[in-house]
Structure formats: C-alpha cells, structure tokens
Short mmCIF file of C-alpha atoms and ligand atoms in Angstrom, two decimals:
data_model
loop_
_atom_site.label_atom_id
_atom_site.label_comp_id
_atom_site.label_asym_id
_atom_site.label_seq_id
_atom_site.Cartn_x
_atom_site.Cartn_y
_atom_site.Cartn_z
CA MET A 1424 -94.55 -80.22 78.77
CA PRO A 1425 -91.64 -81.06 81.08
CA ARG A 1426 -90.96 -84.70 81.87
CA PRO A 1427 -90.76 -85.59 85.55
CA ARG A 1428 -87.25 -84.62 86.67
CA SER A 1429 -85.13 -86.14 89.35
CA ASN A 1430 -84.54 -84.12 92.46
CA SER A 1431 -80.99 -82.88 92.29
CA ASN A 1432 -81.23 -80.32 95.05
CA PRO A 1433 -77.87 -80.02 96.84
CA ALA A 1434 -79.78 -79.51 100.12
CA TYR A 1435 -80.18 -83.27 100.23
CA ALA A 1436 -76.58 -84.10 99.36
CA ASN A 1437 -75.40 -84.21 102.98
CA ARG A 1438 -78.32 -86.08 104.49
CA SER A 1439 -76.04 -88.72 105.95
CA SER A 1440 -74.45 -86.14 108.23
CA VAL A 1441 -77.77 -84.98 109.71
CA GLY A 1442 -77.90 -85.61 113.44
CA LYS A 1443 -74.20 -86.44 113.69
CA THR A 1444 -73.04 -83.13 115.19
CA SER A 1445 -70.61 -83.93 117.96
CA LYS A 1446 -71.23 -82.56 121.44
CA LYS A 1447 -68.13 -80.38 121.13
CA SER A 1448 -69.14 -78.74 117.87
CA ARG A 1449 -72.76 -78.05 118.84
CA PRO A 1450 -73.60 -74.39 118.24
CA LYS A 1451 -74.72 -72.24 121.14
CA GLY A 1452 -78.50 -72.28 121.39
CA ASP A 1453 -78.66 -75.77 119.89
CA TYR A 1454 -82.07 -77.11 120.86
CA ARG A 1455 -80.46 -80.17 122.45
CA ALA A 1456 -78.78 -77.91 125.00
CA ARG A 1457 -81.07 -78.16 128.02
CA GLN A 1458 -82.60 -75.07 129.57
CA PRO A 1459 -85.32 -74.73 132.17
CA ALA A 1460 -88.47 -76.15 130.60
CA ARG A 1461 -91.04 -73.63 129.39
CA GLU A 1462 -94.65 -74.28 128.55
CA TYR A 1463 -95.86 -73.84 124.97
CA GLU A 1464 -99.01 -74.28 122.95
CA LEU A 1465 -99.47 -74.84 119.23
CA ASP A 1466 -102.14 -72.90 117.39
CA VAL A 1467 -103.37 -74.99 114.46
CA LEU A 1468 -106.19 -74.74 111.96
CA PRO A 1469 -109.26 -76.61 113.24
CA GLY A 1470 -109.16 -80.02 111.58
CA LEU A 1471 -105.36 -80.35 111.57
CA GLU A 1472 -104.94 -81.15 115.29
CA GLU A 1473 -103.94 -84.77 114.71
CA VAL A 1474 -101.36 -83.87 112.07
CA ALA A 1475 -99.88 -81.30 114.47
CA ALA A 1476 -99.87 -83.78 117.37
CA THR A 1477 -97.97 -86.26 115.19
CA GLU A 1478 -95.42 -83.62 114.23
CA LEU A 1479 -95.07 -82.56 117.86
CA ALA A 1480 -94.41 -86.19 118.85
CA GLY A 1481 -91.26 -85.95 116.72
CA VAL A 1482 -89.83 -83.02 118.71
CA PRO A 1483 -87.11 -84.38 120.97
CA LEU A 1484 -87.52 -83.46 124.64
CA ALA A 1485 -91.12 -82.19 124.35
CA ARG A 1486 -92.89 -83.62 127.41
CA ASP A 1487 -96.09 -83.52 129.47
CA VAL A 1488 -97.97 -83.15 126.21
CA ARG A 1489 -101.68 -82.41 126.71
CA GLY A 1490 -103.25 -82.01 123.30
CA LEU A 1491 -101.19 -79.29 121.70
CA ARG A 1492 -99.86 -77.92 124.99
CA PHE A 1493 -96.49 -79.16 126.24
CA TRP A 1494 -93.33 -78.43 128.20
CA TYR A 1495 -90.04 -78.05 126.38
CA PRO A 1496 -86.54 -77.41 127.75
CA GLY A 1497 -84.80 -76.69 124.44
CA SER A 1498 -84.32 -73.53 122.42
CA PRO A 1499 -87.58 -72.21 120.94
CA GLU A 1500 -85.81 -72.11 117.56
CA ARG A 1501 -86.59 -75.83 117.15
CA LEU A 1502 -90.29 -75.07 117.57
CA THR A 1503 -90.24 -72.43 114.84
CA ARG A 1504 -89.49 -75.25 112.40
CA LEU A 1505 -92.86 -76.93 112.99
CA ARG A 1506 -94.75 -76.93 109.70
CA SER A 1507 -98.27 -77.92 110.76
CA ALA A 1508 -98.79 -75.09 113.25
CA VAL A 1509 -100.08 -71.65 112.35
CA ALA A 1510 -98.13 -70.33 115.35
CA VAL A 1511 -96.35 -71.39 118.53
CA TYR A 1512 -97.08 -69.57 121.78
CA ARG A 1513 -95.29 -69.52 125.12
CA ILE A 1514 -97.96 -69.86 127.78
CA LYS A 1515 -98.03 -68.90 131.43
CA SER A 1516 -100.92 -68.71 133.88
CA TRP A 1517 -101.56 -66.19 136.65
CA ASP A 1518 -103.75 -66.82 139.65
CA VAL A 1519 -105.91 -63.72 139.23
CA PRO A 1520 -109.70 -63.49 138.89
CA ARG A 1521 -109.66 -60.85 136.16
CA PRO A 1522 -107.05 -59.37 133.77
CA ARG A 1523 -106.94 -56.32 136.09
CA GLY A 1524 -105.08 -58.57 138.53
CA LEU A 1525 -102.15 -58.62 136.11
CA LEU A 1526 -101.56 -54.95 136.93
CA GLY A 1527 -100.64 -55.78 140.53
CA HIS A 1528 -97.01 -54.98 141.38
CA GLN A 1529 -95.80 -58.57 141.59
CA GLN A 1530 -97.87 -59.86 138.68
CA LEU A 1531 -96.80 -57.03 136.39
CA GLY A 1532 -93.14 -57.67 137.23
CA GLU A 1533 -93.56 -61.36 136.39
CA LEU A 1534 -95.44 -60.54 133.21
CA VAL A 1535 -92.74 -58.11 132.03
CA SER A 1536 -89.94 -60.68 132.58
CA TYR A 1537 -91.99 -63.34 130.82
CA VAL A 1538 -92.65 -61.14 127.78
CA ARG A 1539 -89.06 -59.89 127.74
CA GLU A 1540 -87.79 -63.45 127.55
CA VAL A 1541 -89.97 -64.07 124.50
CA THR A 1542 -88.96 -60.85 122.70
CA GLU A 1543 -85.27 -61.37 123.39
CA VAL A 1544 -85.37 -64.65 121.48
CA GLY A 1545 -87.97 -63.70 118.86
CA GLY A 1546 -86.68 -60.20 118.08
CA HIS A 1547 -90.18 -58.68 118.01
CA ARG A 1548 -90.18 -54.90 117.43
CA SER A 1549 -93.71 -54.06 118.61
CA PHE A 1550 -96.60 -55.77 120.36
CA ARG A 1551 -100.37 -55.98 120.43
CA ILE A 1552 -102.91 -57.55 122.70
CA GLY A 1553 -105.49 -60.01 121.48
CA ALA A 1554 -108.29 -60.48 123.99
CA ALA A 1555 -111.99 -59.98 124.39
CA GLY A 1556 -112.40 -56.35 125.51
CA LYS A 1557 -108.94 -55.35 124.32
CA GLU A 1558 -110.13 -51.72 124.12
CA SER A 1559 -111.15 -51.69 127.79
CA PRO A 1560 -109.37 -49.33 130.24
CA THR A 1561 -107.67 -52.36 131.89
CA MET A 1562 -106.19 -53.57 128.61
CA GLN A 1563 -105.14 -50.02 127.66
CA ARG A 1564 -103.37 -49.65 130.97
CA LEU A 1565 -101.73 -53.06 130.61
CA ALA A 1566 -100.50 -52.06 127.13
CA GLU A 1567 -99.07 -48.79 128.50
CA GLU A 1568 -97.31 -50.53 131.39
CA LEU A 1569 -95.82 -53.21 129.14
CA SER A 1570 -94.72 -50.68 126.55
CA ALA A 1571 -92.96 -48.55 129.16
CA ALA A 1572 -91.29 -51.47 130.93
CA LEU A 1573 -90.19 -53.28 127.78
CA GLY A 1574 -89.39 -50.23 125.66
CA LEU A 1575 -91.53 -51.79 122.95
CA PRO A 1576 -94.11 -49.81 120.92
CA HIS A 1577 -97.73 -50.89 121.30
CA ASP A 1578 -99.22 -51.25 117.82
CA PRO A 1579 -102.82 -52.51 118.24
CA GLU A 1580 -103.19 -53.44 114.55
CA GLU A 1581 -99.82 -54.74 113.37
CA GLY A 1582 -97.85 -55.42 116.55
CA GLU A 1583 -95.38 -58.25 115.94
CA LEU A 1584 -95.62 -59.83 119.35
CA LEU A 1585 -99.16 -61.07 119.73
CA LEU A 1586 -100.14 -61.41 123.39
CA ARG A 1587 -103.37 -63.33 123.91
CA LEU A 1588 -105.21 -63.31 127.21
CA ARG A 1589 -107.81 -65.94 128.06
CA PRO A 1590 -109.30 -67.55 131.15
CA SER A 1591 -107.21 -70.57 132.18
CA ALA A 1592 -108.68 -73.86 131.06
CA ASP A 1593 -107.78 -75.48 134.37
CA ARG A 1594 -108.79 -72.39 136.39
CA GLN A 1595 -106.05 -72.50 138.97
CA GLY A 1596 -106.19 -70.97 142.46
CA ALA A 1597 -108.43 -71.50 145.46
CA ASP A 1598 -111.46 -69.86 143.83
CA GLY A 1599 -110.99 -71.73 140.59
CA GLN A 1600 -109.72 -68.65 138.84
CA GLY A 1601 -106.81 -67.80 136.64
CA TRP A 1602 -105.76 -66.17 133.41
CA ASP A 1603 -103.40 -67.44 130.72
CA VAL A 1604 -101.14 -65.10 128.81
CA LEU A 1605 -99.96 -66.54 125.52
CA ALA A 1606 -97.07 -64.89 123.68
CA ARG A 1607 -96.44 -65.77 120.04
CA ILE A 1608 -92.77 -66.68 119.81
CA THR A 1609 -92.28 -65.43 116.24
CA PRO A 1610 -93.01 -61.95 114.83
CA ARG A 1611 -95.03 -63.51 111.99
CA PRO A 1612 -97.20 -66.63 112.06
CA LEU A 1613 -95.31 -69.78 111.07
CA SER A 1614 -97.92 -70.41 108.36
CA ALA A 1615 -96.77 -67.18 106.63
CA ARG A 1616 -93.80 -68.94 105.08
CA ALA A 1617 -90.62 -67.00 104.35
CA TRP A 1618 -90.66 -68.37 100.80
CA ARG A 1619 -94.01 -66.73 99.96
CA GLU A 1620 -92.87 -63.71 97.99
CA CYS A 1621 -95.78 -63.97 95.58
CA ASN A 1622 -99.33 -64.30 96.84
CA MET A 1623 -102.39 -65.13 94.77
CA GLY A 1624 -106.12 -65.19 95.43
CA GLY A 1625 -106.89 -68.82 96.28
CA GLY A 1626 -103.35 -69.45 97.62
CA LEU A 1627 -103.42 -72.38 100.01
CA ASN A 1628 -102.49 -72.08 103.68
CA ALA A 1629 -99.10 -73.83 103.79
CA THR A 1630 -100.02 -75.86 106.89
CA ILE A 1631 -102.82 -77.52 104.87
CA ALA A 1632 -100.35 -78.35 102.09
CA TYR A 1633 -98.01 -79.89 104.68
CA ALA A 1634 -100.88 -81.96 106.14
CA MET A 1635 -101.92 -83.23 102.69
CA HIS A 1636 -98.40 -84.42 101.94
CA LYS A 1637 -97.97 -86.11 105.31
CA LEU A 1638 -101.30 -87.95 105.02
CA ALA A 1639 -100.87 -88.83 101.33
CA GLY A 1640 -97.58 -90.49 102.33
CA GLN A 1641 -94.04 -89.22 101.85
CA ARG A 1642 -91.89 -91.64 99.84
CA ASP A 1643 -88.42 -91.02 98.43
CA GLU A 1644 -89.28 -92.96 95.27
CA ASP A 1645 -92.46 -91.02 94.45
CA ARG A 1646 -92.86 -89.35 91.08
CA ILE A 1647 -95.16 -86.49 92.05
CA PHE A 1648 -97.46 -84.39 89.88
CA ASN A 1649 -99.14 -81.21 91.12
CA PRO A 1650 -101.67 -80.13 88.50
CA MET A 1651 -103.27 -76.70 89.16
CA SER A 1652 -100.25 -75.64 91.14
CA GLY A 1653 -101.26 -71.95 91.51
CA SER A 1654 -98.65 -70.11 93.58
CA GLY A 1655 -96.75 -73.37 94.21
CA THR A 1656 -97.70 -74.09 97.84
CA LEU A 1657 -98.03 -77.87 97.44
CA LEU A 1658 -94.84 -78.05 95.36
CA ILE A 1659 -92.73 -76.10 97.82
CA GLU A 1660 -94.04 -77.81 100.93
CA ARG A 1661 -93.19 -81.18 99.34
CA ALA A 1662 -89.77 -80.03 98.15
CA LEU A 1663 -88.99 -78.91 101.71
CA LEU A 1664 -90.03 -82.27 103.18
CA GLY A 1665 -87.23 -84.26 101.61
CA PRO A 1666 -86.30 -86.52 98.73
CA TYR A 1667 -88.60 -87.68 95.92
CA ALA A 1668 -87.93 -89.17 92.50
CA ALA A 1669 -89.60 -86.37 90.54
CA LEU A 1670 -91.75 -83.32 91.18
CA VAL A 1671 -93.61 -81.37 88.48
CA GLY A 1672 -96.31 -78.70 88.57
CA VAL A 1673 -98.59 -77.26 85.91
CA ASP A 1674 -101.12 -74.47 85.81
CA ILE A 1675 -103.14 -73.10 82.93
CA ASP A 1676 -102.66 -69.52 84.09
CA PRO A 1677 -99.32 -67.91 83.13
CA VAL A 1678 -99.58 -65.51 86.11
CA ALA A 1679 -99.84 -68.48 88.47
CA VAL A 1680 -96.85 -70.17 86.83
CA ALA A 1681 -94.73 -67.02 87.23
CA CYS A 1682 -95.88 -66.72 90.85
CA ALA A 1683 -94.96 -70.35 91.64
CA ARG A 1684 -91.53 -69.85 90.05
CA THR A 1685 -90.92 -66.76 92.19
CA ASN A 1686 -91.82 -68.67 95.35
CA LEU A 1687 -89.74 -71.70 94.36
CA ARG A 1688 -86.75 -69.45 93.80
CA ALA A 1689 -87.30 -67.86 97.22
CA ALA A 1690 -87.46 -71.34 98.74
CA GLY A 1691 -84.22 -72.29 96.97
CA LYS A 1692 -85.91 -75.25 95.25
CA GLU A 1693 -85.47 -76.30 91.64
CA VAL A 1694 -88.83 -77.67 90.56
CA GLU A 1695 -90.30 -77.62 87.05
CA VAL A 1696 -93.56 -75.67 86.66
CA ALA A 1697 -95.13 -75.25 83.23
CA GLN A 1698 -98.08 -73.44 81.75
CA VAL A 1699 -100.08 -76.46 80.61
CA ASP A 1700 -103.71 -77.53 80.78
CA ALA A 1701 -103.79 -80.33 83.36
CA LEU A 1702 -106.33 -82.19 81.21
CA HIS A 1703 -104.04 -82.17 78.15
CA THR A 1704 -100.47 -82.66 79.32
CA GLY A 1705 -99.44 -85.06 76.58
CA LEU A 1706 -97.60 -87.13 79.20
CA PRO A 1707 -97.50 -90.94 78.90
CA SER A 1708 -99.88 -93.04 80.99
CA ARG A 1709 -98.79 -93.99 84.53
CA SER A 1710 -96.15 -91.21 84.70
CA PHE A 1711 -96.76 -90.54 88.42
CA ASP A 1712 -97.09 -92.34 91.76
CA LEU A 1713 -98.72 -89.41 93.53
CA VAL A 1714 -100.93 -86.73 92.04
CA ILE A 1715 -101.76 -84.01 94.53
CA SER A 1716 -103.96 -81.03 93.81
CA ASP A 1717 -105.94 -78.17 95.26
CA LEU A 1718 -108.79 -78.02 92.74
CA PRO A 1719 -110.62 -74.79 91.84
CA TRP A 1720 -113.34 -74.27 94.46
CA GLY A 1721 -115.65 -72.34 92.14
CA ASP A 1722 -115.61 -69.08 94.12
CA ALA A 1723 -112.30 -67.16 93.95
CA ILE A 1724 -111.00 -69.50 91.21
CA GLY A 1725 -113.15 -71.06 88.44
CA SER A 1726 -116.92 -71.33 88.65
CA HIS A 1727 -119.36 -73.91 89.99
CA GLN A 1728 -120.60 -74.34 86.43
CA SER A 1729 -117.18 -75.02 84.88
CA ASN A 1730 -116.34 -77.38 87.75
CA GLU A 1731 -119.28 -79.59 86.69
CA THR A 1732 -117.26 -80.66 83.65
CA LEU A 1733 -113.76 -80.07 85.05
CA TYR A 1734 -114.02 -82.47 88.02
CA PRO A 1735 -115.08 -85.66 86.16
CA ALA A 1736 -112.63 -84.95 83.32
CA PHE A 1737 -109.84 -84.35 85.84
CA LEU A 1738 -110.51 -87.62 87.71
CA LYS A 1739 -110.46 -89.52 84.42
CA GLU A 1740 -107.22 -87.96 83.17
CA MET A 1741 -105.45 -88.39 86.53
CA HIS A 1742 -106.49 -92.06 86.47
CA ARG A 1743 -104.57 -92.38 83.20
CA LEU A 1744 -101.52 -90.52 84.52
CA THR A 1745 -101.27 -92.42 87.81
CA SER A 1746 -99.39 -95.69 88.27
CA ARG A 1747 -101.31 -98.88 89.14
CA ARG A 1748 -100.80 -98.42 92.88
CA GLY A 1749 -100.73 -94.65 92.61
CA ARG A 1750 -102.48 -92.18 94.92
CA LEU A 1751 -104.51 -89.10 94.16
CA CYS A 1752 -104.75 -86.56 96.98
CA LEU A 1753 -107.27 -83.76 96.47
CA LEU A 1754 -108.48 -80.73 98.35
CA THR A 1755 -111.79 -79.14 97.44
CA HIS A 1756 -114.56 -77.00 98.79
CA GLU A 1757 -116.97 -78.29 96.13
CA LEU A 1758 -118.03 -81.04 98.51
CA ARG A 1759 -121.42 -81.91 97.04
CA LEU A 1760 -120.11 -81.89 93.48
CA PHE A 1761 -117.06 -83.96 94.38
CA GLU A 1762 -119.06 -86.56 96.28
CA ARG A 1763 -121.62 -86.81 93.46
CA VAL A 1764 -118.87 -87.25 90.85
CA MET A 1765 -117.28 -89.93 93.04
CA ARG A 1766 -120.59 -91.84 93.19
CA GLU A 1767 -121.00 -91.64 89.42
CA GLN A 1768 -117.57 -93.05 88.55
CA SER A 1769 -116.09 -96.46 89.23
CA ASP A 1770 -112.36 -95.86 88.73
CA TRP A 1771 -111.40 -94.49 92.16
CA GLU A 1772 -112.02 -95.32 95.80
CA ALA A 1773 -111.91 -92.30 98.10
CA LYS A 1774 -111.20 -91.88 101.79
CA GLU A 1775 -111.69 -88.56 103.58
CA LEU A 1776 -108.45 -87.36 105.23
CA PHE A 1777 -109.63 -84.23 107.04
CA GLN A 1778 -111.93 -81.25 106.91
CA VAL A 1779 -110.19 -78.03 107.81
CA TYR A 1780 -111.52 -74.58 108.71
CA SER A 1781 -109.48 -71.82 107.13
CA GLY A 1782 -110.27 -68.29 106.05
CA GLY A 1783 -114.05 -68.79 106.30
CA HIS A 1784 -113.91 -71.96 104.18
CA HIS A 1785 -114.14 -75.58 105.22
CA PRO A 1786 -112.61 -77.70 102.44
CA LYS A 1787 -112.03 -81.44 102.69
CA ALA A 1788 -108.97 -83.42 101.68
CA TYR A 1789 -109.43 -86.88 100.18
CA LEU A 1790 -107.05 -89.69 99.31
CA LEU A 1791 -108.05 -91.77 96.28
CA HIS A 1792 -106.74 -95.15 95.18
CA LYS A 1793 -107.43 -96.97 91.93
CA ARG A 1794 -110.11 -99.63 92.23
CA GLY A 1795 -109.31 -103.25 91.54
C1 SAM B 1899 -107.36 -73.33 93.97
S1 SAM B 1899 -106.17 -72.76 92.85
C2 SAM B 1899 -104.70 -73.52 93.40
C3 SAM B 1899 -104.04 -72.69 94.45
C4 SAM B 1899 -102.74 -73.26 94.90
N1 SAM B 1899 -102.90 -74.45 95.72
C5 SAM B 1899 -101.93 -72.21 95.67
O1 SAM B 1899 -101.55 -72.45 96.82
O2 SAM B 1899 -101.72 -71.12 95.14
C6 SAM B 1899 -106.56 -73.66 91.41
C7 SAM B 1899 -105.63 -73.42 90.24
O3 SAM B 1899 -106.06 -74.25 89.16
C8 SAM B 1899 -105.71 -73.62 87.96
N2 SAM B 1899 -106.45 -74.30 86.87
C9 SAM B 1899 -107.78 -74.28 86.62
N3 SAM B 1899 -108.06 -75.07 85.57
C10 SAM B 1899 -106.90 -75.63 85.15
C11 SAM B 1899 -106.54 -76.56 84.15
N4 SAM B 1899 -107.45 -77.09 83.31
N5 SAM B 1899 -105.25 -76.91 84.03
C12 SAM B 1899 -104.30 -76.40 84.84
N6 SAM B 1899 -104.59 -75.51 85.83
C13 SAM B 1899 -105.86 -75.14 85.99
C14 SAM B 1899 -106.04 -72.18 88.21
O4 SAM B 1899 -105.35 -71.34 87.30
C15 SAM B 1899 -105.60 -72.01 89.66
O5 SAM B 1899 -104.29 -71.51 89.75
#
C-alpha cells in the first residue's frame, strides 16, 4: 500500500508567476482584452447551481449576473475553463412569436452571424438543433438554411454545435413574446473532460467531483485519501485544483485501477493509485486530513445487500484513518441505508452538502466530522 506522497507536480512550480503577465506580453485573445460584451448562460446539473454561481463569481469581468446568466466582454476561452458547468452557452433573444419567425430575412441574417461567431471561436464541425418539435417542418427548414449559410453539416444526432431554442424567460416584445437561441460554445460538453480516456460504468460526472472538493474545503496542507477511486474522477479533479500535501487513491478492482492510471496520465498528474481493499489498507491511524469517496450505490456497482455491511465497516475504518479534525466527504445514492447507518453510529456528525440530479440518479453528498 503506498504511503501518502507529496505533490511534486511541476505544474505548481511557477505558481508565483500566475497573474503577473505584463500588458505588453499578453497573448492575443487573452480574456482580459476587452471585447463587446456577449450574453452567456451556464448549464449545470440540478443541485449544483450554488457551486456554479460561486465559481462564476470568480470570473473577472462577468457582470449583470442573473442566476447563471451573465454578460461577459472577454474571450470565451476563459469560460471553457469553468469546472462546475456541464456546458456554457452563448444566448441571444429574438422578438418573434414562434420559431418560424427566425426564418424571416432579417432574423435569419442575424441568426447566421450569431452562430458563425460561435463556430469561429469554438471550431465546431457540424451542428444540431435541440428543441421541442425539432423534427417539425420549421426546424427542418431552419436547419437547411443554417447549413447552407454557414457551410456546416447538419447532423441531428451528433452535431458538435448544439443550438437550443426555447421561449424567452422574460418574453420580450410588445406582445410578451420572444425566443432564445442558445449556442454551446464548445464542441463537447465541458463535463466531458479531455483527460477521460478511460470510462467505466459508475464513473462520476466530473462536475460533481469538483463540487465535492470545493464544499469539502480545498487546503494546501491536506493529506487526501480517495478510497474506491474507480476511474479516478475525484483524484484528477482534486489534482487539477491545486496544491495538497498528499493524494492517494485505492480501488479493489484492478480494472478500475488501470483505468484511473490511464486518466491520470492523460491529465498529466502523478498520483498514486493502488489495488487495495479500502477496509484493509494497513495504513497507520490518522494518516489523512480529508477522505473523499463515491461509495458503491448498489446498482451498477456493488449490491444493496453487500452495502449493508460495507457502509458501517467503511465509516469505522475511515474514522481510524482520519486525523482528529479530519473530514470525510461522501457521495451515495443509498440514502436510506446511509442515513440509518449514521443514526446507529456515534463516531461521526454529518451535514448534507447537496443532492444532485444526474443520469437518472439523485445522489447526495455529505460532509462528516468526528464527534467530540
Ligand atoms: C461508485 S464506484 C466509484 C466511481 C468513481 N467515482 C469514478 O468516477 O469512476 C465505486 C468503486 O468502489 C470500488 N470498491 C468497492 N468495494 C471496495 C473496497 N472494499 N475497497 C476498495 N474499492 C472498492 C469499486 O470497485 C468501484 O470502482
């Protein structure tokens, strides 16, 4: 079993120079270079809105923020680095009563320039329309017109540029009418991380992993343990966030360990992952300040029956491995079991962090502290 190792990643070596780029040496397209402001909207998993709003608050120059909608005068590249959003969309509204109004001469011209601006930056190679009634003659015609004007193939299933049409929330215009067109600024969702070369059943949406780390607290001095690391999502999202004292993952399944190593390599992060039973690591007591884990939910991974014994044993062993003021951050879909086990033990105090809706599931994240 590997001992917790210090983070020696060279990516952190030059931290002191971050933010010190002189005006002269700023690259073209630097997000600080002002451009006309454009309106954007973040798409986030239901339940993670607050985490996304907090991340958005850290984007310099973002203004007129209403929920997850905002104006931004910088390069969209800065927005593609948001880690809590599934996707970022440009958004523009048209004063038309129905989508058919977008086919008018003036509206279509505006729509084409708007979409062209997005594809020129994002490099999308095809597009698709996401809207109620997307097979209707109006939508077909819109797709044909856009394809011809932009020289971009319309691929209804896999199109890289996702255009979403929806009635405007604020229903502009004299008759209280209007339609929004949202254009996803990246060819793939932001949640489909570039580092994910290996996928596994039960792999966690990376935006949830990001949210867990942010709410569990990010401290440079943390020794972090990620038992049941699966494909490595929690490990990689933490490694990408910045310094820590140590970061170690284990999984009982050799296929998962190989998968996590592949993804860590793709992310350019050196993190130890071992094939070890999380309940029998052989590590000394109080080895970690933060234990963070996405437990088996009993459907795709493990079974409800095995979780009956796994969950209490896990809580007990993590109590031993955690420092006196340590934290245990857990995600599970076994809500009734977890809450029953929590009532039956007296070692941990738990606080619910969020409940998120993802892929037909609605797991909860909890943060536990040692009692007393
Ligand atoms: C829900 S999955 C984790 C998925 C992971 N968050 C990801 O993004 O891929 C749970 C993992 O726990 C592992 N596991 C189950 N029992 C274990 C044990 N006793 N010790 C270590 N790992 C275990 C499984 O092999 C599985 O990879």
